[in-house]
Coordinates of C-alpha atoms in Angstrom, one line a residue:
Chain Y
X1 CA -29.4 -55.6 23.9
X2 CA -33.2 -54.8 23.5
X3 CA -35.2 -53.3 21.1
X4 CA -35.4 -49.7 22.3
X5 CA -38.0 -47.3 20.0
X6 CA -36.8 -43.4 19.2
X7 CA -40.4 -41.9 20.3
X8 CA -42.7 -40.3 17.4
X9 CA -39.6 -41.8 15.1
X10 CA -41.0 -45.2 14.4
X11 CA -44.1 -45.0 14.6
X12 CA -43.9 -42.5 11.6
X13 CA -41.4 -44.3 9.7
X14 CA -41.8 -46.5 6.7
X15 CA -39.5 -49.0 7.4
X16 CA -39.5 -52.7 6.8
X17 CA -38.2 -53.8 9.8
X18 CA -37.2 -51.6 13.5
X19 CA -34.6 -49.7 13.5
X20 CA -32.4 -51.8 16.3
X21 CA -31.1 -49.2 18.8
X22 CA -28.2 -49.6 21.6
X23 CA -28.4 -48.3 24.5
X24 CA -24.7 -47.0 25.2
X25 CA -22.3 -46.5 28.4
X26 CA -23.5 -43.2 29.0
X27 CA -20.6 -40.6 27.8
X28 CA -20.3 -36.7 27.5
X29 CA -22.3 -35.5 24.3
X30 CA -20.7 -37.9 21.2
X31 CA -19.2 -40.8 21.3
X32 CA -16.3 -41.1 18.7
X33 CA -17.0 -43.4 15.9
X34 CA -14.9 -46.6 15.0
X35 CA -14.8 -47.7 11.5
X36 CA -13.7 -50.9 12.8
X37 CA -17.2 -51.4 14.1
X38 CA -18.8 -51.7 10.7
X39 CA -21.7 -49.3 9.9
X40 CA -22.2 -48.2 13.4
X41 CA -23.3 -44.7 13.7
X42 CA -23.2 -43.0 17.0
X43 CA -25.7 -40.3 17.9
X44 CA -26.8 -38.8 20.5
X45 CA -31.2 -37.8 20.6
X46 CA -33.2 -36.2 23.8
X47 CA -36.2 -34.5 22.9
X48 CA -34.9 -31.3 24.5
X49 CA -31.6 -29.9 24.1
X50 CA -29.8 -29.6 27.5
X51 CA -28.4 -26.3 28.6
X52 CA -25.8 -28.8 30.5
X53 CA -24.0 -31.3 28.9
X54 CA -22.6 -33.4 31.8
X55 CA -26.4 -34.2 32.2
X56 CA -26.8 -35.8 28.9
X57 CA -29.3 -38.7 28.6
X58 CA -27.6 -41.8 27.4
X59 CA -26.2 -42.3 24.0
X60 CA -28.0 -44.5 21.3
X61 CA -26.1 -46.4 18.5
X62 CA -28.3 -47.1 15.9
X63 CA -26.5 -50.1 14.0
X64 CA -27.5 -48.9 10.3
X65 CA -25.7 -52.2 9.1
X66 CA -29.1 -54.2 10.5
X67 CA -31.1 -52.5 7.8
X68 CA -31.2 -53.1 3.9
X69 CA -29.2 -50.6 2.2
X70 CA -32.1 -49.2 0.7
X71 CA -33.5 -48.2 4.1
X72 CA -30.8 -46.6 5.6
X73 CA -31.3 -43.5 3.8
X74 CA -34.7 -43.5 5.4
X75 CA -33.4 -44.1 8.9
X76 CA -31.3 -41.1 8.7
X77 CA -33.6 -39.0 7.6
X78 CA -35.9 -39.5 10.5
X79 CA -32.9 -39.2 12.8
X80 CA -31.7 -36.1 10.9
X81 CA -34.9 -34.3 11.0
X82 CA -34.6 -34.2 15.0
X83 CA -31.8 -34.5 15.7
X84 CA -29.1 -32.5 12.8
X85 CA -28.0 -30.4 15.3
X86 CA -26.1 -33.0 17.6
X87 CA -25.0 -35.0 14.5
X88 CA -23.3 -31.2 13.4
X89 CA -21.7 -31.2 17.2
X90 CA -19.3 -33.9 15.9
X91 CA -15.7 -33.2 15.7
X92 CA -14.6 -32.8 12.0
X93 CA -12.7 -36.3 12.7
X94 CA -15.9 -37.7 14.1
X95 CA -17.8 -36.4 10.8
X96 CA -14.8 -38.0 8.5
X97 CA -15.7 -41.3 10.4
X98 CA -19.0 -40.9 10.0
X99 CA -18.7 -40.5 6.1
X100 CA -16.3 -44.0 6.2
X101 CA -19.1 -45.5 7.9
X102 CA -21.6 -44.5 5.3
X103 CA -19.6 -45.1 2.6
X104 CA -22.0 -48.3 1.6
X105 CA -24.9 -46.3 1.1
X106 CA -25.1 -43.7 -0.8
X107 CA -28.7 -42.8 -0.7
X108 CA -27.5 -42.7 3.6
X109 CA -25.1 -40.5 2.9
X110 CA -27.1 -38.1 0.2
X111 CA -29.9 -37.6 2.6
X112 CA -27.4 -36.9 5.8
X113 CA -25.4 -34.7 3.3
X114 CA -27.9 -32.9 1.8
X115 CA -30.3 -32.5 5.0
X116 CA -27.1 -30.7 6.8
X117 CA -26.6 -28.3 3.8
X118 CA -30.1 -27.1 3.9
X119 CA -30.4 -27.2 7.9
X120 CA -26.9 -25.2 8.4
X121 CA -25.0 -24.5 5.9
X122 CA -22.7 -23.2 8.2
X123 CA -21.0 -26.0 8.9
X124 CA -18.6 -26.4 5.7
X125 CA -16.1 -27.9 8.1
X126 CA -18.0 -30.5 9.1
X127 CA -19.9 -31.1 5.6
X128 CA -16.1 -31.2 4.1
X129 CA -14.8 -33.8 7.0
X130 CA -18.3 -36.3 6.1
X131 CA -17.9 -36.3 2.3
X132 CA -14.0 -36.8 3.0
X133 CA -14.7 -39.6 4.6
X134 CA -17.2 -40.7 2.2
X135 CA -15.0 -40.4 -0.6
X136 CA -12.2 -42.9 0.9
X137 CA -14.5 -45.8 1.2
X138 CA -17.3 -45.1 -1.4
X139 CA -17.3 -47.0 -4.9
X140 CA -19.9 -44.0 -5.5
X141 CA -18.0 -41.4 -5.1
X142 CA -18.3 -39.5 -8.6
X143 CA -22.0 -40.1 -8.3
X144 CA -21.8 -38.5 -5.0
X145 CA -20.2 -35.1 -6.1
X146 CA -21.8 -34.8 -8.8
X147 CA -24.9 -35.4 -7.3
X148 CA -24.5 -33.0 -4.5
X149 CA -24.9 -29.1 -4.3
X150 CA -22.9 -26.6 -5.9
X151 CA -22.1 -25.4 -2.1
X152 CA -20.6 -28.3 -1.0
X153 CA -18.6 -29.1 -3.9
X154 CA -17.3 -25.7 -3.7
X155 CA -17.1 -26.5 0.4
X156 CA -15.4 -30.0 -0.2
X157 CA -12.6 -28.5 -2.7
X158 CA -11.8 -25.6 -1.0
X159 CA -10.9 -28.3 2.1
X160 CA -9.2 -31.1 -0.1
X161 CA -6.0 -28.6 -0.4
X162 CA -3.2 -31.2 0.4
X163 CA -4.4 -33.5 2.6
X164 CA -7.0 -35.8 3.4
X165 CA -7.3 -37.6 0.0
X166 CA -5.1 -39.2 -2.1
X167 CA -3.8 -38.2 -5.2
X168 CA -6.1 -40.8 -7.1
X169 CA -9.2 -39.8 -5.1
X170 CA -8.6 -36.3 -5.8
X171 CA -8.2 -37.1 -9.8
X172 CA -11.8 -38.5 -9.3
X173 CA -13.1 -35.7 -7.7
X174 CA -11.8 -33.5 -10.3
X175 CA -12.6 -35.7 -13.1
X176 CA -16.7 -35.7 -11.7
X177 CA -16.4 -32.0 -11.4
X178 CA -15.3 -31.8 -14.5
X179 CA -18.4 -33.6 -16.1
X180 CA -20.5 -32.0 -13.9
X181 CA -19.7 -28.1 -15.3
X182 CA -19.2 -26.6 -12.0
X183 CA -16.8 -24.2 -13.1
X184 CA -15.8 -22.4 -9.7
X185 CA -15.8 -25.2 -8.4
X186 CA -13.0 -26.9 -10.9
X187 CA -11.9 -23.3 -10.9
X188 CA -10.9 -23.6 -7.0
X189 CA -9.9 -27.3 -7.1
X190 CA -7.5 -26.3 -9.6
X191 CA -5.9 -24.2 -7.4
X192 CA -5.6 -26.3 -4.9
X193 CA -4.0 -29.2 -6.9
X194 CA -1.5 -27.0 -8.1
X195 CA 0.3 -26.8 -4.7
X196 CA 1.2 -30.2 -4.7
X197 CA 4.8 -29.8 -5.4
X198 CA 5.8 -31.9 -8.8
X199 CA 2.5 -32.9 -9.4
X200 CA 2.3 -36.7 -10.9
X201 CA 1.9 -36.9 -14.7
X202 CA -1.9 -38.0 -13.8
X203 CA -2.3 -34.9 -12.2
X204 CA -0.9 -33.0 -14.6
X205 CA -3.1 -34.5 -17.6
X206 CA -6.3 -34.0 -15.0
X207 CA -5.4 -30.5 -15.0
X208 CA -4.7 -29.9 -18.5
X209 CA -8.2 -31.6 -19.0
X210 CA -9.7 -29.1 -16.9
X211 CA -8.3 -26.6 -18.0
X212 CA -9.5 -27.0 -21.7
X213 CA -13.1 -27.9 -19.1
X214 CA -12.9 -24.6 -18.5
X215 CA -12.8 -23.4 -21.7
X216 CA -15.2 -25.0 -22.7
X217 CA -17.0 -24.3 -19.5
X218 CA -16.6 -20.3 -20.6
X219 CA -18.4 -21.4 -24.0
X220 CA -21.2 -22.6 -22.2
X221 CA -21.8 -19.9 -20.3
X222 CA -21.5 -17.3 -22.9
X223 CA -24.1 -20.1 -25.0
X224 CA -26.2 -19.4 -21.7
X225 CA -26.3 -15.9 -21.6
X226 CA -24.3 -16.0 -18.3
X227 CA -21.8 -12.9 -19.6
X228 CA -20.5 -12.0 -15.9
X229 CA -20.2 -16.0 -15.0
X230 CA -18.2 -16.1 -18.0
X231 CA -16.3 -13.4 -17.4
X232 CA -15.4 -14.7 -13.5
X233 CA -14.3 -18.4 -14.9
X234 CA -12.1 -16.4 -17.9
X235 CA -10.5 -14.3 -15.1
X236 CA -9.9 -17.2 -12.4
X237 CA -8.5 -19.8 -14.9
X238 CA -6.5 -17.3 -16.6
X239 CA -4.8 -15.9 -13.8
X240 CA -4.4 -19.7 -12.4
X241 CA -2.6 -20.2 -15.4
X242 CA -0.4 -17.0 -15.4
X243 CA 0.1 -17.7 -11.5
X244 CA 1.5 -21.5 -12.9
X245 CA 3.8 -19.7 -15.3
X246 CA 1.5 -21.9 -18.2
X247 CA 1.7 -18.9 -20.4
X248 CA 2.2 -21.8 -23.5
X249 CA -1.1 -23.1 -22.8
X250 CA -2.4 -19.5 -21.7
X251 CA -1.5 -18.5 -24.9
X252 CA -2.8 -21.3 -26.7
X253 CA -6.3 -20.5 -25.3
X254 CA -6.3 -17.3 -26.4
X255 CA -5.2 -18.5 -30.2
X256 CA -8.4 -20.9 -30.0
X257 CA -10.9 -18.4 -29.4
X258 CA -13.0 -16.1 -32.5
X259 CA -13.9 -12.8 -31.1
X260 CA -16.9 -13.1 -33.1
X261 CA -18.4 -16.4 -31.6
X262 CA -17.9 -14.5 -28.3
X263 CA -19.2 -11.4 -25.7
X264 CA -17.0 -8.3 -26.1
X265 CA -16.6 -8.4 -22.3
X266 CA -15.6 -12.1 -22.2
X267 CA -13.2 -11.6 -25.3
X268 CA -11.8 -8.5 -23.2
X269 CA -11.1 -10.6 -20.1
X270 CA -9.1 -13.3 -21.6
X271 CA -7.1 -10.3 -23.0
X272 CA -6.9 -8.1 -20.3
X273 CA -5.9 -11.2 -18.2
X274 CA -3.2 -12.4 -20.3
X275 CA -1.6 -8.9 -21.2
X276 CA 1.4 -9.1 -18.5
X277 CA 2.5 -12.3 -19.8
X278 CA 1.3 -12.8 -23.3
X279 CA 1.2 -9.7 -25.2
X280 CA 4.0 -10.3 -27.4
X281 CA 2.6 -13.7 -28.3
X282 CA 1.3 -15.2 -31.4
X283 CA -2.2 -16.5 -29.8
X284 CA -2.3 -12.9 -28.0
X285 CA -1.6 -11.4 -31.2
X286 CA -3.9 -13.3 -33.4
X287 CA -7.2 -12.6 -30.7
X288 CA -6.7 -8.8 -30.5
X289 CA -6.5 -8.8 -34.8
X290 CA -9.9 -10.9 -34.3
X291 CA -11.2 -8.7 -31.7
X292 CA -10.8 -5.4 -33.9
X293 CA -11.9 -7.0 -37.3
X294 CA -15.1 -7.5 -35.1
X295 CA -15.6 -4.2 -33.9
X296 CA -14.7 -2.8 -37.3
X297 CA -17.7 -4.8 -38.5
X298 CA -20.0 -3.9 -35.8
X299 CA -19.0 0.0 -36.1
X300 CA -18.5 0.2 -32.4
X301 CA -17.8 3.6 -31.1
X302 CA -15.6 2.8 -28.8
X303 CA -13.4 0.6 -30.6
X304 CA -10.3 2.5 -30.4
X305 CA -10.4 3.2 -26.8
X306 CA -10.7 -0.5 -26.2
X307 CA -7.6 -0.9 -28.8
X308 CA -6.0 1.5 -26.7
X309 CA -5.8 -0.4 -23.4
X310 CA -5.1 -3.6 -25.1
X311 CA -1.9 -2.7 -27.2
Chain W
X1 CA -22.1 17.1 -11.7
X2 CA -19.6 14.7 -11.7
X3 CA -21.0 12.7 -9.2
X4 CA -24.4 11.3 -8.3
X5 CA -26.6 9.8 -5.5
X6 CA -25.7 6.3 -5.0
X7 CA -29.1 5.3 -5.4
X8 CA -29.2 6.7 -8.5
X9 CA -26.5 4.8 -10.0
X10 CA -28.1 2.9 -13.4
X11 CA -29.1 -0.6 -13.1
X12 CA -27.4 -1.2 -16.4
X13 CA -23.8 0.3 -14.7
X14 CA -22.2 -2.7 -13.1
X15 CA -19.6 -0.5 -11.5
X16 CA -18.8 2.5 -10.4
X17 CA -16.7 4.6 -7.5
X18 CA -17.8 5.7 -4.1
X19 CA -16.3 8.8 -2.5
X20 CA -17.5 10.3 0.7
X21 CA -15.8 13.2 3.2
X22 CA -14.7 11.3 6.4
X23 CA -13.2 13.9 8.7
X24 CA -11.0 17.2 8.3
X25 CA -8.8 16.8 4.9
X26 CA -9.6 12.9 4.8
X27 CA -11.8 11.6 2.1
X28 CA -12.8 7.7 1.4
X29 CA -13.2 6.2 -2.1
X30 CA -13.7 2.6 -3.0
X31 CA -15.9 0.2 -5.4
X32 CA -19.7 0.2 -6.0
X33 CA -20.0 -3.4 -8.2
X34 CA -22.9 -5.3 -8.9
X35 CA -21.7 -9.1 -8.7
X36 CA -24.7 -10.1 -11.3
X37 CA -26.3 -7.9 -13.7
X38 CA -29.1 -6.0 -12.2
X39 CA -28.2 -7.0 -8.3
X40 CA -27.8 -4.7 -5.5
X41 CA -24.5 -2.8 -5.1
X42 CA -21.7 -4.0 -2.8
X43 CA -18.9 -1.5 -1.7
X44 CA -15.1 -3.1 -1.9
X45 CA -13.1 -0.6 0.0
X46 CA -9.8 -0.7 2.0
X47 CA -11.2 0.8 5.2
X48 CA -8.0 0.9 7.3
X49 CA -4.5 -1.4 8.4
X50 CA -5.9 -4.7 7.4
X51 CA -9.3 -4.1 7.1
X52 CA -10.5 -4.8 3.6
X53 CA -14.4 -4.7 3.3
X54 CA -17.0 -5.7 1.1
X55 CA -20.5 -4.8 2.3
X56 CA -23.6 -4.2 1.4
X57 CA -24.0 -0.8 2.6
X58 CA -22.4 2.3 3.6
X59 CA -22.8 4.1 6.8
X60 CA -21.3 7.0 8.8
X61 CA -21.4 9.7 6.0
X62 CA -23.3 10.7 2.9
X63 CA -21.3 9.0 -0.1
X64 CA -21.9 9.9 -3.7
X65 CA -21.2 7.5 -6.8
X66 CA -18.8 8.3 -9.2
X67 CA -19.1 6.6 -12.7
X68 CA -16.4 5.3 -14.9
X69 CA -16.5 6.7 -17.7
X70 CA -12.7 6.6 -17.8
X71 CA -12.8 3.0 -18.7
X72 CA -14.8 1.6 -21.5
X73 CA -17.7 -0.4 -20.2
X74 CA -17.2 -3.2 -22.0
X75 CA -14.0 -3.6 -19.6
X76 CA -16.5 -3.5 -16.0
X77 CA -17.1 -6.5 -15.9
X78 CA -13.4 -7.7 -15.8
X79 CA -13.0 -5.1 -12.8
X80 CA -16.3 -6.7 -11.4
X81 CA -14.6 -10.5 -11.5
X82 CA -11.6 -8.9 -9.3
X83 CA -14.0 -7.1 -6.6
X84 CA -15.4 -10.3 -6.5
X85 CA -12.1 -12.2 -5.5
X86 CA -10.9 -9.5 -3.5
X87 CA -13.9 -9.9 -1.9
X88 CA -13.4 -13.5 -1.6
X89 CA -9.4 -13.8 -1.0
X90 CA -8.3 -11.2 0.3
X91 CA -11.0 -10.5 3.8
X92 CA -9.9 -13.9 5.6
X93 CA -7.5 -13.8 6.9
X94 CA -6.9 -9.7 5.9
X95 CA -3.9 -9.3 5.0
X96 CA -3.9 -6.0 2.9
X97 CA -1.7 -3.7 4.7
X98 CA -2.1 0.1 4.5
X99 CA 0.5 2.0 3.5
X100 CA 1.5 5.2 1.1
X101 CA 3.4 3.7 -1.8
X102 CA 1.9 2.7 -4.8
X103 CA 3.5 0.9 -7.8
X104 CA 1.3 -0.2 -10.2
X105 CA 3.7 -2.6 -11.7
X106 CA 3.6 -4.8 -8.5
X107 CA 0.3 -5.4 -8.1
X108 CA -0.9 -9.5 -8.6
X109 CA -2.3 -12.5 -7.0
X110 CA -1.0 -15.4 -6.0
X111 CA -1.3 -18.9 -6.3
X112 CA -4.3 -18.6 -3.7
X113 CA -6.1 -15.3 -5.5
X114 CA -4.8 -13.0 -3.2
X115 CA -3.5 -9.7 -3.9
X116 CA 0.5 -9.8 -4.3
X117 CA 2.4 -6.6 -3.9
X118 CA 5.9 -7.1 -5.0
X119 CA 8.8 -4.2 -4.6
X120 CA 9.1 -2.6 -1.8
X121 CA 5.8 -0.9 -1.7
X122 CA 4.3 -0.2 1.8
X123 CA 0.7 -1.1 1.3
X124 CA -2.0 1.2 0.0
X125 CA -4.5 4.0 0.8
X126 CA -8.1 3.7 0.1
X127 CA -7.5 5.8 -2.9
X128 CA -4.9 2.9 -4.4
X129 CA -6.6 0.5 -3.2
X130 CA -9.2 0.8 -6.5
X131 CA -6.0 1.7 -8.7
X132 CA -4.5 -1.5 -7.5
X133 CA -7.9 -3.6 -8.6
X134 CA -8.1 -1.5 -11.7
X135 CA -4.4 -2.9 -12.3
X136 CA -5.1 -6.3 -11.9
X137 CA -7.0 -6.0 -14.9
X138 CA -4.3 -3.7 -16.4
X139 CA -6.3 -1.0 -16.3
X140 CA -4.4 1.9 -16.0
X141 CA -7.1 4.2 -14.6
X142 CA -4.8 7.4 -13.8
X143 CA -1.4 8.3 -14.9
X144 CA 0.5 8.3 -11.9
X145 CA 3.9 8.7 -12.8
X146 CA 2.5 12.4 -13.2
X147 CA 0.8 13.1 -9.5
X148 CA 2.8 15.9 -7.7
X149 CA 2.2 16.7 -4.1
X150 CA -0.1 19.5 -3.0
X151 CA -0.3 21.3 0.4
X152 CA -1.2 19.5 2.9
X153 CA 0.0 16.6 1.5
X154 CA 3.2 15.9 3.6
X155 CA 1.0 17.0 7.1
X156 CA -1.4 14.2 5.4
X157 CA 1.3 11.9 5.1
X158 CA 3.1 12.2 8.7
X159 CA -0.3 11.7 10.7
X160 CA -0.8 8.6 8.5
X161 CA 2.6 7.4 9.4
X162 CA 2.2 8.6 13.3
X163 CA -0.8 7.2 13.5
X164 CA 0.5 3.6 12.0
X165 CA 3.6 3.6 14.6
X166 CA 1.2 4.1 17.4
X167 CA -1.2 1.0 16.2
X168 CA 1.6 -1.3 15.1
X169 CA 5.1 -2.3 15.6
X170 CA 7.0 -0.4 13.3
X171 CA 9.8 -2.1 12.7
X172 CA 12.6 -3.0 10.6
X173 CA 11.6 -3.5 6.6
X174 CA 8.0 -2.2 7.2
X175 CA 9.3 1.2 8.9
X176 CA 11.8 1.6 6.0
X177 CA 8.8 0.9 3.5
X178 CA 6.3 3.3 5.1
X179 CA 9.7 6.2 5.4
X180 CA 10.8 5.5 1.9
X181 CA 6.9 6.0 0.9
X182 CA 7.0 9.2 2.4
X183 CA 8.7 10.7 -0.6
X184 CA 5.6 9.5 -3.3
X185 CA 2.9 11.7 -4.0
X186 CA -0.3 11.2 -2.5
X187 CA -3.0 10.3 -4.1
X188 CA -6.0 11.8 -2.8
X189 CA -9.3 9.8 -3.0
X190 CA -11.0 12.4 -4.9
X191 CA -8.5 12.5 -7.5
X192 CA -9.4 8.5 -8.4
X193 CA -13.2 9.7 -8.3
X194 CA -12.9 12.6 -10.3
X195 CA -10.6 10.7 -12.8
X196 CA -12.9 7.8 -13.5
X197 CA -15.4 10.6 -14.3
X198 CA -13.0 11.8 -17.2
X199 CA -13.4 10.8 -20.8
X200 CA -10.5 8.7 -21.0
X201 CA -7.6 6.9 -19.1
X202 CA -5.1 7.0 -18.1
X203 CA -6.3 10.5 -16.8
X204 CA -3.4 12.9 -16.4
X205 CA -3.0 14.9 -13.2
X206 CA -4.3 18.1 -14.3
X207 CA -7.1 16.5 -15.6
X208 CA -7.6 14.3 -12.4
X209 CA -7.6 17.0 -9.9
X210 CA -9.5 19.3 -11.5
X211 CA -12.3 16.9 -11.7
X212 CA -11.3 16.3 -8.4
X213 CA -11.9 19.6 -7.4
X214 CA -15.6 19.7 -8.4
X215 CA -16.3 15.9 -6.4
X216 CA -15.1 17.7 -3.4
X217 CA -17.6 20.3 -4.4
X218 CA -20.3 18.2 -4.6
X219 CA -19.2 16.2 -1.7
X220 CA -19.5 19.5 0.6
X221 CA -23.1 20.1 -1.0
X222 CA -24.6 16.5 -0.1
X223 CA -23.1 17.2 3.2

């Protein structure tokens, strides 16, 4: 094998040592990569992008496993910057390989990750299928999500839905999303988890968790100033949790909020939410008495019209 | 005037209805919302036979605004959070069907956020269509058990269900749906317009149409 250079790659890059290329059998467009074969990433890079692909220049491997980790994140970048748009041609099973195969470097995989979100973010399939991949292999994987935009969380839950990751894998995604606040993101994931049929007792407890997460998540925003943010969590995990017939813990959410401590429009979404299934209800009960003790204090005008749809 | 320019609709009003005149005795209605305080307005509206919209503008005909003032405001923001899943769940893959009975009761989402209806309702009409995201948030935004209807109604009602037969398949459960619907009162578009105007729901019928009356009114003016 010799050293073969990337033109105008190299020469601007700040690496240590070359970046050892491959020269591969030539093959139409991507090459399908083998976890097997270590950190071996396959790419494909031509200055111009061909109208026809049977013409395709050769492929290069660039064998990321010859660098220090520290660097890899680096050689990616220079690649990426070219070349994103072939890597984004990969086949979401080729993208879930290519996440496995950076799964030792997570400053790799941030800079890949991050420089396809802001290229295309079109691409939530493929974005998905990478950190997928990632997240099997990675011992960083909480770092990773947390780490990452609010898009591809969002992107990466929306696609975990029953398959791909195991039950344990998903509990850490969860349990990063949790500490990282995302609320619609938790707020999908959620979902998601729920159609597992008989969840495990792990899963349940990761769900009651973020479900009291998203409570507190509401608090947060309100703290913020973020009324209609809170309002759209409120909404989405109560109707999660009337959808789940949790009307117990529904109702227990309601019996744990102050109308006082909270927006008028927030305290009138967790109402308005939990009305069908929850009106007759001690906690139900106990937040509309709050509510109107608040309004009667505040002298709102409008305080019995509100009453009026609540009751 | 019960209805103004949609331009002029208050930065401060996070919602409001849009109501336009769309051909001979058809009118459109559906939901101006703002998805953040102080953004642009986006239109939720159920355009046809699965084909839910959310856009960022209207075309084709002059449409006025409509503002609730049927619902307490401190409530909008709830019926906000729904246009925003509708807008979310309910476009892809579009599964709202059109149809011409309407029972409030039904109306929910599933585990996936998309818009249930239970019963043996047929679908909706533009005009139920906002009632039905109004119910989500069990907001009863007209009193519908009252609506009666008026002439032209059953015409209305017989092209609508002509017109679906020659699009679609009309077969089995969904024929008897759309057949059975036949016998509900319509619900005209400016009736939910001219009732979110009103002081307070859920507006009555006499109430509703009168108001609805003077949209149409207006409507013909801008027109």
């Amino acid at each position: 094998m010799s050293q073969l250079g990337i033109p105008n790659v190299v020469s601007r890059g700040t690496l240590a040592q070359p970046v050892s290329l491959v020269q591969a059998q030539p093959r139409p467009y991507v090459r399908r990569v083998t976890p097997a074969e270590g950190t071996t990433v396959a790419v494909a890079t031509y200055d111009e992008r061909p109208a026809d692909k049977s013409t395709l220049p050769p492929q290069w491997l660039i064998k990321l496993g010859s660098l220090p980790p520290s660097q890899r994140g680096d050689a990616l970048l220079m690649l990426t910057r070219r070349h994103l748009l072939d890597l984004l041609s990969l086949s979401t099973g080729d993208s879930e390989a290519l996440g496995e195969a950076c799964a030792d470097s997570l400053s790799a995989s941030m800079t890949l990750a991050k420089a396809a979100a802001q290229t295309d973010p079109a691409h939530p399939a493929w974005l998905s299928a990478f950190v997928r991949g990632f997240l099997k292999k990675s011992p960083h994987g909480s770092v990773f999500v947390r780490a990452t935009s609010p898009w591809l969380r969002r992107a990466l839950v929306v696609d975990i839905g029953v398959e791909g990751l195991t039950e344990s894998e998903k509990l850490r995604v969860l349990e990063t999303l949790v500490a990282s606040g995302d609320t619609r993101a938790m707020d999908l994931l959620e979902r998601s988890l729920l159609e597992f049929e008989r969840p495990s007792s792990a899963l349940s407890n990761a769900i009651a968790r973020l479900r009291v997460a998203g409570a507190a998540g509401v608090l947060v925003l309100c703290r913020d100033g973020k009324i209609q943010a809170a309002v759209n969590l409120t909404v989405g995990m109560m109707e999660t949790m009337r959808a789940t017939g949790a009307v117990e813990a529904l109702d227990r959410t309601l019996a744990s909020l102050d109308a006082r401590a909270l927006p008028i429009e927030v305290v009138l979404a967790f109402l308005t939410s939990a009305k069908r299934v929850a009106s007759d209800r001690p906690g139900y009960q106990k937040l509309i008495a709050s509510l109107e003790a608040t309004m009667l204090e505040q002298r709102r005008a409008d305080a019995s019209a509100i009453l009026s749809f609540l009751r | 005037m019960r209805t103004l320019s949609l331009s002029d609709v208050p930065k401060s009003e996070q919602l409001a209805l849009f109501v336009g005149n769309t051909g001979e005795n058809q009118r459109h209605v559906g939901l101006a919302y703002r998805p953040e305080p102080g953004a642009p307005l986006r239109y939720l509206h159920l355009a046809g036979h699965l084909d839910l919209c959310d856009e960022d503008e209207l075309t084709g005909v002059p449409y006025r605004a409509a503002l609730v003032n049927a619902v307490p405001q401190p409530f909008h923001s709830t019926v906000v959070a729904h246009c925003r899943r509708s807008a979310s769940a309910d476009l892809d893959p579009q599964h709202v069907e059109y149809g011409l009975g309407y029972l409030r009761a039904t109306i929910s989402r599933d585990g996936a956020d998309r818009l249930v209806v239970e019963g043996n309702s047929s679908g909706f009409t533009c005009a139920t269509f906002v009632l039905a995201i109004f119910a989500l948030a069990d907001l009863r935004l007209l009193a519908t058990d009252s609506w009666v209807d008026r002439d032209g109604d059953a015409e209305w009602k017989a092209t609508v269900v002509e017109r679906l037969s020659r699009r679609l398949p009309l077969d089995g459960d969904r024929a008897t749906k759309l057949r059975a619907d036949r016998d509900l009162a319509r619900i005209r578009p400016e009736d939910v317009a001219g009732g979110a105007t009103c002081s307070a729901a859920p507006v009555g019928y006499a109430e509703a149409t009168i108001a609805g009356v003077e949209v149409l009114g207006e409507l013909t003016g801008a027109t």
